[in-house]
Amino acid sequence: MAQDFSRFFKPGRVHRQIYTDPAIFEVEMRHIFGAAWVYVGHESQVKNPGDYFATYLGRKPVVMVRDAAGKLHVIHNQCAHRGAMVVATDKGSADEFTCCYHGWTYHLDGRLKAVPLNHGYPGDFNLNNPAVAMTAVPRVRSYRGFVFASEAADGPSLEESLGHMATSLDDMVDRAPDGEIEAAGGVFRHAYDANWKIYFENLCDAAHPLFTHRSSIEAAQQQSDAVHSDGFGEIAIRQMRQNGAPYSFWESQVGIWTYPNGHSYLGDYHDDSKLVAAMKDPVFREYIAALEKKKGKAETKRILEVRRWNSNIYPNVSLMSQFQQLRVVQPISVNRTVVHTYNFRLKGAPEQMFRNTIAFANIVNGTGSLVLTDDLEIYNRIDLGLSSEGTEWLQIGRGYQSDQPDRYDGRRGVNSTSEVYIRNMLEAWLCYMNGNHPEPARAAS
Ligand code: FES
Ligand SMILES: [Fe+2]
């Protein structure tokens, strides 16, 4: 009989067990990562026919690949013979996939193409039988170049599932003067010893920087304005100083928005005049000119006024559209998670803009990042803290009962320190875990 996971919730509280129980993690892999629209990759990672990108759907190795006709597929990375993983490199280009164990060879869409010693199999052995293919993930859909896949053969469409959150993906692309972005600059990967849900629950947490990131905030505050005129230092120091904004700032200037199916974003945190010194920066001025030339002044103004910090698309991708950065969460086990960070080049923008993107990525996601190291320590401390089995029920109630409706079927927190985004993700979690697709969100209008 199906379990009812609502026993892990009380108003404004969640039971610690959902972050530590390996049996619950197993259900998450089937009911969430095996059903929801899960982010797979970006079309620019498989630009040409034959290009492939090996990744994961939850814990499952899969391959995103563009076939000879240009069609996108996501196939399970498993040989139909004895089960070996077929594609062992992260990315590349191929005419076909050949398993390194006994040489079974597959078309790019996963259909079996050739089998050594074919004559040894029974007479009804048929290369076209789907049972001997690298099985396709049933639903694959791209939204403005962002590729998602779902193991559920039916259910809400990707657009229904994204609802108003599609506008964060729009913002990522709209910022490119030529209307196109491309993944570039490789990938940062970091791993931590704690549950995957903790990561998303931190990305919109406006109440933690003052404590968690205090050391880098204080160092930035002590810097004289005169000594950081190069782009990298300037972005770092501005970012660290902004992290040190007082509670009154978080509670008045910044907002948190949530939408059906677990999605949310922190808005109005960063504006370009604060962080990029944009209005004086010649590179940014050149960028604005390029944008205005292609899109006109009014549309450029609209685009630059979209000020979203982290946009979290449940269950596994978070974007920072203003900095052309995207992070993918890969659950490994109940207390082991890997996060992959990708950066994007805005086509038609000055090349220095991309250098700023990489500088920013180093500041917040590089191995020497002063911010990331603090957060990774916190994730691990959460796992260690939960293992002490002290308080059973964790608090997620800040702002509870003060939520305000949003016109796109969502809920706003009373201010950015509201924990509404955690409650919203856990509502989607409960829906998936109880075996239901969350309600389709209303499409963006
Ligand atoms: S397992 Fe792949 S060919 Fe045998
Ligand atoms: Fe942080």
Short mmCIF file of C-alpha atoms and ligand atoms in Angstrom, two decimals:
data_model
loop_
_atom_site.label_atom_id
_atom_site.label_comp_id
_atom_site.label_asym_id
_atom_site.label_seq_id
_atom_site.Cartn_x
_atom_site.Cartn_y
_atom_site.Cartn_z
CA MET A 1 0.00 0.00 0.00
CA ALA A 2 1.23 3.49 -0.79
CA GLN A 3 2.68 5.37 2.15
CA ASP A 4 1.25 8.68 3.32
CA PHE A 5 4.21 11.00 3.88
CA SER A 6 2.06 13.72 5.44
CA ARG A 7 3.00 12.24 8.83
CA PHE A 8 6.32 14.09 8.49
CA PHE A 9 4.63 17.50 8.63
CA LYS A 10 2.98 19.68 11.23
CA PRO A 11 2.02 23.31 10.63
CA GLY A 12 5.30 25.21 10.25
CA ARG A 13 7.37 22.11 11.02
CA VAL A 14 8.95 19.17 9.25
CA HIS A 15 10.32 15.95 10.71
CA ARG A 16 14.13 15.61 10.55
CA GLN A 17 13.80 12.05 9.20
CA ILE A 18 13.11 13.21 5.63
CA TYR A 19 16.73 14.44 5.44
CA THR A 20 18.37 11.33 6.92
CA ASP A 21 16.36 8.18 6.13
CA PRO A 22 17.83 6.08 3.27
CA ALA A 23 14.43 4.43 2.69
CA ILE A 24 12.82 7.86 2.13
CA PHE A 25 15.65 8.76 -0.24
CA GLU A 26 14.87 5.64 -2.29
CA VAL A 27 11.23 6.74 -2.62
CA GLU A 28 12.38 10.25 -3.63
CA MET A 29 14.41 8.79 -6.47
CA ARG A 30 11.35 6.97 -7.82
CA HIS A 31 8.56 9.43 -7.05
CA ILE A 32 10.35 12.76 -7.61
CA PHE A 33 13.36 12.19 -9.89
CA GLY A 34 11.48 9.35 -11.59
CA ALA A 35 8.38 11.44 -12.34
CA ALA A 36 8.99 15.22 -12.37
CA TRP A 37 10.43 17.25 -15.23
CA VAL A 38 14.12 17.07 -14.37
CA TYR A 39 16.67 19.43 -15.94
CA VAL A 40 19.12 17.52 -18.14
CA GLY A 41 21.26 20.07 -19.98
CA HIS A 42 21.34 22.92 -22.47
CA GLU A 43 20.95 22.50 -26.22
CA SER A 44 24.23 24.37 -26.83
CA GLN A 45 26.00 21.42 -25.18
CA VAL A 46 24.85 19.24 -28.09
CA LYS A 47 24.93 21.79 -30.91
CA ASN A 48 25.65 19.51 -33.88
CA PRO A 49 24.30 16.13 -35.06
CA GLY A 50 26.18 13.42 -33.16
CA ASP A 51 27.01 15.61 -30.15
CA TYR A 52 26.26 14.01 -26.80
CA PHE A 53 26.39 14.99 -23.15
CA ALA A 54 26.43 12.30 -20.47
CA THR A 55 24.64 13.24 -17.26
CA TYR A 56 22.23 11.93 -14.63
CA LEU A 57 18.49 11.84 -14.12
CA GLY A 58 18.51 11.63 -10.34
CA ARG A 59 20.94 8.75 -9.82
CA LYS A 60 20.45 7.27 -13.28
CA PRO A 61 23.19 7.78 -15.88
CA VAL A 62 21.60 9.09 -19.10
CA VAL A 63 22.85 10.57 -22.35
CA MET A 64 21.44 13.68 -24.01
CA VAL A 65 22.21 13.34 -27.70
CA ARG A 66 21.37 15.01 -31.01
CA ASP A 67 20.75 12.49 -33.78
CA ALA A 68 21.76 12.81 -37.43
CA ALA A 69 18.47 14.56 -38.24
CA GLY A 70 19.03 17.10 -35.45
CA LYS A 71 16.44 15.62 -33.07
CA LEU A 72 17.18 15.56 -29.33
CA HIS A 73 16.97 12.35 -27.32
CA VAL A 74 17.67 11.41 -23.74
CA ILE A 75 18.49 7.70 -23.42
CA HIS A 76 19.38 5.48 -20.50
CA ASN A 77 23.13 4.90 -20.44
CA GLN A 78 22.85 1.13 -20.21
CA CYS A 79 23.71 -1.58 -22.69
CA ALA A 80 20.83 -3.97 -23.35
CA HIS A 81 23.20 -6.95 -23.47
CA ARG A 82 24.63 -7.38 -19.98
CA GLY A 83 24.00 -3.92 -18.61
CA ALA A 84 27.30 -2.07 -18.91
CA MET A 85 27.28 1.73 -19.06
CA VAL A 86 27.91 2.51 -22.71
CA VAL A 87 28.99 6.17 -22.79
CA ALA A 88 31.81 6.75 -20.31
CA THR A 89 32.98 10.24 -21.31
CA ASP A 90 31.22 13.43 -20.19
CA LYS A 91 30.69 14.75 -23.68
CA GLY A 92 31.77 14.30 -27.27
CA SER A 93 30.59 13.60 -30.77
CA ALA A 94 29.85 10.19 -32.29
CA ASP A 95 28.17 8.48 -35.23
CA GLU A 96 27.02 5.62 -33.01
CA PHE A 97 27.55 4.30 -29.50
CA THR A 98 29.51 1.07 -29.01
CA CYS A 99 29.56 -0.81 -25.73
CA CYS A 100 33.12 -1.55 -24.63
CA TYR A 101 32.23 -4.98 -23.17
CA HIS A 102 31.11 -7.08 -26.18
CA GLY A 103 30.68 -4.46 -28.86
CA TRP A 104 26.92 -4.07 -29.15
CA THR A 105 26.43 -0.90 -31.19
CA TYR A 106 23.55 1.55 -31.00
CA HIS A 107 22.12 4.31 -33.19
CA LEU A 108 22.23 7.76 -31.60
CA ASP A 109 18.54 7.49 -30.68
CA GLY A 110 19.31 4.31 -28.69
CA ARG A 111 18.04 1.70 -31.18
CA LEU A 112 20.29 -1.33 -31.53
CA LYS A 113 22.30 -1.20 -34.76
CA ALA A 114 24.60 -4.21 -34.78
CA VAL A 115 25.54 -7.16 -32.57
CA PRO A 116 28.70 -9.27 -32.90
CA LEU A 117 27.91 -13.02 -33.09
CA ASN A 118 24.34 -12.12 -34.02
CA HIS A 119 23.87 -15.60 -35.52
CA GLY A 120 24.22 -17.16 -32.04
CA TYR A 121 20.92 -15.71 -30.82
CA PRO A 122 17.51 -17.36 -31.25
CA GLY A 123 15.77 -16.87 -34.61
CA ASP A 124 13.33 -14.28 -33.24
CA PHE A 125 16.16 -11.98 -32.09
CA ASN A 126 15.39 -8.65 -33.71
CA LEU A 127 17.56 -5.54 -33.68
CA ASN A 128 14.43 -3.38 -33.84
CA ASN A 129 12.92 -4.84 -30.70
CA PRO A 130 12.72 -1.97 -28.13
CA ALA A 131 13.73 -4.49 -25.46
CA VAL A 132 17.27 -4.49 -26.89
CA ALA A 133 17.69 -0.71 -27.15
CA MET A 134 19.34 1.86 -24.95
CA THR A 135 15.89 2.80 -23.66
CA ALA A 136 14.64 6.31 -24.35
CA VAL A 137 13.37 8.48 -21.50
CA PRO A 138 9.68 8.81 -22.42
CA ARG A 139 9.33 12.59 -22.41
CA VAL A 140 11.99 15.09 -23.48
CA ARG A 141 11.21 18.74 -23.98
CA SER A 142 13.26 21.85 -24.54
CA TYR A 143 12.14 25.27 -23.33
CA ARG A 144 14.18 28.04 -25.03
CA GLY A 145 17.19 25.72 -25.18
CA PHE A 146 16.90 24.28 -21.66
CA VAL A 147 16.30 20.53 -21.92
CA PHE A 148 14.19 18.70 -19.37
CA ALA A 149 13.17 15.04 -19.28
CA SER A 150 10.53 13.09 -17.42
CA GLU A 151 10.35 9.37 -16.73
CA ALA A 152 6.55 9.72 -16.46
CA ALA A 153 4.92 8.89 -19.80
CA ASP A 154 2.08 11.28 -19.01
CA GLY A 155 1.30 14.11 -16.62
CA PRO A 156 1.56 17.88 -16.84
CA SER A 157 3.53 19.23 -19.80
CA LEU A 158 6.86 20.97 -19.11
CA GLU A 159 5.22 24.35 -19.72
CA GLU A 160 2.39 23.51 -17.30
CA SER A 161 4.89 22.34 -14.74
CA LEU A 162 7.04 25.47 -15.03
CA GLY A 163 4.11 27.90 -15.05
CA HIS A 164 5.27 31.42 -14.26
CA MET A 165 8.79 30.17 -13.41
CA ALA A 166 9.41 29.90 -17.15
CA THR A 167 9.99 33.66 -16.99
CA SER A 168 13.31 33.03 -15.18
CA LEU A 169 14.46 30.90 -18.13
CA ASP A 170 13.20 33.67 -20.43
CA ASP A 171 15.26 36.19 -18.49
CA MET A 172 18.40 34.11 -18.95
CA VAL A 173 17.94 34.12 -22.75
CA ASP A 174 16.41 37.59 -23.19
CA ARG A 175 19.62 39.15 -21.85
CA ALA A 176 21.52 38.00 -24.95
CA PRO A 177 21.49 40.74 -27.62
CA ASP A 178 21.33 38.02 -30.32
CA GLY A 179 18.61 36.13 -28.42
CA GLU A 180 20.77 33.07 -27.82
CA ILE A 181 23.06 31.81 -25.07
CA GLU A 182 25.66 29.05 -25.02
CA ALA A 183 27.17 27.00 -22.23
CA ALA A 184 30.87 27.85 -22.06
CA GLY A 185 33.85 27.78 -19.75
CA GLY A 186 33.56 24.22 -18.45
CA VAL A 187 31.96 23.16 -15.20
CA PHE A 188 32.62 23.55 -11.50
CA ARG A 189 31.65 20.56 -9.40
CA HIS A 190 31.41 20.43 -5.67
CA ALA A 191 30.24 17.66 -3.38
CA TYR A 192 28.97 17.81 0.16
CA ASP A 193 27.98 15.28 2.81
CA ALA A 194 24.31 16.07 3.37
CA ASN A 195 20.90 15.65 1.79
CA TRP A 196 20.12 17.15 -1.64
CA LYS A 197 17.10 19.12 -0.34
CA ILE A 198 19.34 21.18 1.96
CA TYR A 199 20.96 22.82 -1.06
CA PHE A 200 17.82 24.35 -2.52
CA GLU A 201 16.63 25.26 0.95
CA ASN A 202 19.73 27.43 1.34
CA LEU A 203 19.72 29.22 -2.01
CA CYS A 204 16.84 31.55 -1.13
CA ASP A 205 17.77 31.80 2.56
CA ALA A 206 18.12 35.53 3.18
CA ALA A 207 18.58 35.08 6.93
CA HIS A 208 21.91 33.26 6.84
CA PRO A 209 24.54 35.50 5.14
CA LEU A 210 25.03 37.73 8.18
CA PHE A 211 26.12 34.69 10.22
CA THR A 212 27.44 32.11 7.78
CA HIS A 213 29.37 34.55 5.62
CA ARG A 214 30.47 36.94 8.34
CA SER A 215 34.21 36.48 7.80
CA SER A 216 34.12 37.48 4.13
CA ILE A 217 31.67 40.31 4.84
CA GLU A 218 34.00 41.78 7.46
CA ALA A 219 37.04 41.44 5.21
CA ALA A 220 35.18 43.24 2.38
CA GLN A 221 33.99 45.99 4.71
CA GLN A 222 37.57 46.65 5.78
CA GLN A 223 38.78 47.03 2.17
CA SER A 224 39.34 50.53 0.94
CA ASP A 225 37.39 51.38 -2.22
CA ALA A 226 40.63 52.44 -3.88
CA VAL A 227 42.35 49.04 -3.98
CA HIS A 228 39.97 46.92 -6.01
CA SER A 229 39.64 48.59 -9.35
CA ASP A 230 40.14 45.40 -11.41
CA GLY A 231 36.89 43.70 -12.39
CA PHE A 232 37.38 40.53 -10.36
CA GLY A 233 38.18 42.20 -7.05
CA GLU A 234 35.44 44.74 -7.51
CA ILE A 235 32.73 42.14 -8.09
CA ALA A 236 33.97 40.08 -5.11
CA ILE A 237 34.06 42.97 -2.69
CA ARG A 238 30.70 44.36 -3.75
CA GLN A 239 29.13 40.90 -3.43
CA MET A 240 30.58 40.31 0.05
CA ARG A 241 29.50 43.74 1.21
CA GLN A 242 26.03 43.17 -0.12
CA ASN A 243 25.85 39.89 1.82
CA GLY A 244 26.34 42.00 4.92
CA ALA A 245 23.17 44.05 4.40
CA PRO A 246 21.26 44.42 7.69
CA TYR A 247 17.98 42.62 8.41
CA SER A 248 16.10 45.85 7.73
CA PHE A 249 17.31 45.61 4.11
CA TRP A 250 16.26 41.96 3.73
CA GLU A 251 12.89 42.71 5.29
CA SER A 252 12.07 45.72 3.15
CA GLN A 253 13.95 45.69 -0.17
CA VAL A 254 14.14 42.00 -1.10
CA GLY A 255 11.28 39.63 -1.87
CA ILE A 256 10.64 35.92 -2.09
CA TRP A 257 8.19 34.51 -4.62
CA THR A 258 6.99 30.91 -4.82
CA TYR A 259 5.01 29.02 -7.45
CA PRO A 260 3.25 25.65 -7.79
CA ASN A 261 5.37 22.50 -8.12
CA GLY A 262 8.05 23.69 -5.70
CA HIS A 263 9.54 26.57 -7.71
CA SER A 264 10.71 29.85 -6.16
CA TYR A 265 12.96 32.86 -6.59
CA LEU A 266 14.56 35.51 -4.46
CA GLY A 267 14.02 38.84 -6.16
CA ASP A 268 15.26 42.42 -5.97
CA TYR A 269 18.41 41.46 -4.04
CA HIS A 270 20.90 42.56 -6.59
CA ASP A 271 20.63 45.50 -8.92
CA ASP A 272 23.31 46.22 -11.45
CA SER A 273 24.14 49.64 -10.08
CA LYS A 274 25.10 48.06 -6.75
CA LEU A 275 27.07 45.03 -7.84
CA VAL A 276 28.50 45.63 -11.29
CA ALA A 277 28.88 49.40 -10.89
CA ALA A 278 27.11 49.07 -14.18
CA MET A 279 26.27 52.60 -14.93
CA LYS A 280 29.96 53.58 -14.98
CA ASP A 281 31.41 50.33 -16.32
CA PRO A 282 32.35 50.80 -20.02
CA VAL A 283 31.83 47.08 -20.74
CA PHE A 284 28.31 47.18 -19.34
CA ARG A 285 27.56 50.34 -21.26
CA GLU A 286 28.73 48.63 -24.45
CA TYR A 287 26.50 45.68 -23.56
CA ILE A 288 23.47 47.93 -23.02
CA ALA A 289 24.13 49.57 -26.38
CA ALA A 290 24.25 46.15 -28.09
CA LEU A 291 21.01 45.14 -26.39
CA GLU A 292 19.28 48.39 -27.35
CA LYS A 293 20.41 48.02 -30.94
CA LYS A 294 18.85 44.56 -31.23
CA LYS A 295 15.83 44.92 -28.96
CA GLY A 296 15.04 48.62 -28.69
CA LYS A 297 15.19 50.88 -25.66
CA ALA A 298 11.89 49.88 -24.04
CA GLU A 299 12.57 46.12 -24.18
CA THR A 300 16.15 46.68 -22.94
CA LYS A 301 14.81 48.63 -19.98
CA ARG A 302 12.31 45.86 -19.23
CA ILE A 303 15.01 43.18 -19.40
CA LEU A 304 17.46 45.02 -17.15
CA GLU A 305 14.77 45.67 -14.59
CA VAL A 306 14.18 41.94 -14.03
CA ARG A 307 16.18 41.43 -10.85
CA ARG A 308 16.13 37.84 -9.77
CA TRP A 309 18.81 36.34 -7.61
CA ASN A 310 18.41 32.55 -7.39
CA SER A 311 15.52 31.03 -9.35
CA ASN A 312 14.98 27.46 -8.17
CA ILE A 313 13.17 25.15 -10.55
CA TYR A 314 12.23 22.11 -8.50
CA PRO A 315 13.64 19.55 -8.13
CA ASN A 316 17.15 20.02 -9.54
CA VAL A 317 18.10 23.27 -11.25
CA SER A 318 18.77 26.78 -10.04
CA LEU A 319 19.63 29.76 -12.22
CA MET A 320 21.08 33.17 -11.69
CA SER A 321 19.95 34.86 -14.85
CA GLN A 322 21.70 38.15 -14.13
CA PHE A 323 25.05 36.36 -13.97
CA GLN A 324 24.39 33.71 -16.64
CA GLN A 325 24.97 30.90 -14.18
CA LEU A 326 23.10 27.63 -13.70
CA ARG A 327 23.54 24.99 -11.02
CA VAL A 328 22.33 21.40 -11.18
CA VAL A 329 21.79 19.28 -8.08
CA GLN A 330 22.66 15.60 -8.34
CA PRO A 331 21.62 13.40 -5.43
CA ILE A 332 24.09 10.56 -4.77
CA SER A 333 22.75 9.13 -1.52
CA VAL A 334 20.68 10.33 1.40
CA ASN A 335 23.66 12.30 2.72
CA ARG A 336 25.84 12.84 -0.32
CA THR A 337 25.15 15.40 -3.07
CA VAL A 338 27.06 16.83 -6.02
CA VAL A 339 26.36 20.26 -7.51
CA HIS A 340 27.43 21.13 -11.06
CA THR A 341 27.81 24.81 -12.01
CA TYR A 342 27.63 25.91 -15.65
CA ASN A 343 28.15 29.35 -17.12
CA PHE A 344 26.71 30.85 -20.28
CA ARG A 345 27.92 33.32 -22.87
CA LEU A 346 25.41 35.90 -24.08
CA LYS A 347 25.63 35.91 -27.86
CA GLY A 348 26.08 39.40 -29.23
CA ALA A 349 27.43 40.79 -25.91
CA PRO A 350 31.01 42.11 -25.47
CA GLU A 351 33.39 39.25 -24.63
CA GLN A 352 34.34 41.00 -21.40
CA MET A 353 30.80 40.29 -20.15
CA PHE A 354 31.63 36.60 -20.23
CA ARG A 355 34.86 37.25 -18.32
CA ASN A 356 32.73 38.93 -15.64
CA THR A 357 30.48 35.86 -15.60
CA ILE A 358 33.50 33.63 -15.02
CA ALA A 359 34.87 36.01 -12.37
CA PHE A 360 31.54 35.89 -10.56
CA ALA A 361 31.39 32.09 -10.84
CA ASN A 362 34.84 31.86 -9.26
CA ILE A 363 33.74 34.11 -6.43
CA VAL A 364 30.61 32.15 -5.55
CA ASN A 365 31.30 28.62 -6.87
CA GLY A 366 35.05 28.21 -7.44
CA THR A 367 37.05 25.90 -5.21
CA GLY A 368 38.64 28.94 -3.58
CA SER A 369 35.29 30.70 -3.08
CA LEU A 370 34.94 32.38 0.29
CA VAL A 371 31.16 31.98 0.06
CA LEU A 372 30.87 28.38 -1.11
CA THR A 373 33.22 27.02 1.55
CA ASP A 374 31.04 28.59 4.27
CA ASP A 375 27.87 27.06 2.82
CA LEU A 376 29.40 23.60 2.35
CA GLU A 377 30.42 23.65 6.01
CA ILE A 378 26.83 24.46 6.96
CA TYR A 379 25.38 21.60 4.86
CA ASN A 380 27.70 19.15 6.55
CA ARG A 381 26.91 20.57 9.97
CA ILE A 382 23.19 20.08 9.27
CA ASP A 383 23.82 16.41 8.54
CA LEU A 384 25.97 16.05 11.64
CA GLY A 385 23.46 17.97 13.75
CA LEU A 386 20.55 15.82 12.58
CA SER A 387 22.53 12.68 13.40
CA SER A 388 22.53 13.68 17.07
CA GLU A 389 18.79 12.90 17.10
CA GLY A 390 17.92 15.80 19.37
CA THR A 391 14.84 17.81 18.44
CA GLU A 392 12.60 15.77 16.14
CA TRP A 393 10.63 18.55 14.48
CA LEU A 394 12.52 21.24 12.55
CA GLN A 395 11.16 24.77 12.22
CA ILE A 396 10.13 26.06 8.81
CA GLY A 397 7.49 28.45 10.11
CA ARG A 398 9.01 31.91 9.74
CA GLY A 399 6.46 34.02 7.90
CA TYR A 400 3.85 31.26 8.20
CA GLN A 401 0.29 32.60 7.96
CA SER A 402 1.59 35.89 6.54
CA ASP A 403 2.00 34.58 2.99
CA GLN A 404 0.42 36.75 0.32
CA PRO A 405 -1.11 35.58 -2.96
CA ASP A 406 0.76 36.27 -6.15
CA ARG A 407 -1.12 36.92 -9.39
CA TYR A 408 0.49 33.93 -11.16
CA ASP A 409 -0.94 31.24 -8.87
CA GLY A 410 1.92 31.68 -6.45
CA ARG A 411 2.52 32.91 -2.93
CA ARG A 412 4.83 35.68 -1.82
CA GLY A 413 6.57 35.67 1.50
CA VAL A 414 5.77 38.58 3.74
CA ASN A 415 9.40 39.53 3.12
CA SER A 416 12.59 37.81 1.94
CA THR A 417 13.36 36.21 5.29
CA SER A 418 10.12 34.21 5.13
CA GLU A 419 10.62 30.45 4.94
CA VAL A 420 7.71 30.21 2.51
CA TYR A 421 10.00 28.82 -0.22
CA ILE A 422 10.93 25.83 1.99
CA ARG A 423 7.28 25.13 2.79
CA ASN A 424 6.46 25.47 -0.90
CA MET A 425 9.16 22.94 -1.93
CA LEU A 426 8.04 20.53 0.75
CA GLU A 427 4.42 20.80 -0.42
CA ALA A 428 5.57 19.69 -3.86
CA TRP A 429 7.73 17.01 -2.22
CA LEU A 430 4.69 15.66 -0.35
CA CYS A 431 2.60 15.63 -3.49
CA TYR A 432 5.21 13.68 -5.48
CA MET A 433 6.01 11.36 -2.58
CA ASN A 434 2.35 10.45 -2.13
CA GLY A 435 2.34 9.43 -5.79
CA ASN A 436 0.62 12.46 -7.27
CA HIS A 437 1.77 14.96 -9.81
CA PRO A 438 1.38 18.41 -8.27
CA GLU A 439 -1.33 20.51 -9.87
CA PRO A 440 -0.34 22.03 -13.23
CA ALA A 441 0.59 25.66 -12.70
CA ARG A 442 -1.10 28.31 -14.82
CA ALA A 443 1.09 29.20 -17.77
CA ALA A 444 2.86 32.55 -17.70
CA SER A 445 0.83 35.32 -19.24
S1 FES B 1 27.34 -5.54 -21.94
FE1 FES B 1 27.39 -4.26 -23.63
S2 FES B 1 27.96 -5.55 -25.25
FE2 FES B 1 27.87 -6.87 -23.55
FE FE B 2 25.34 31.17 1.69
#
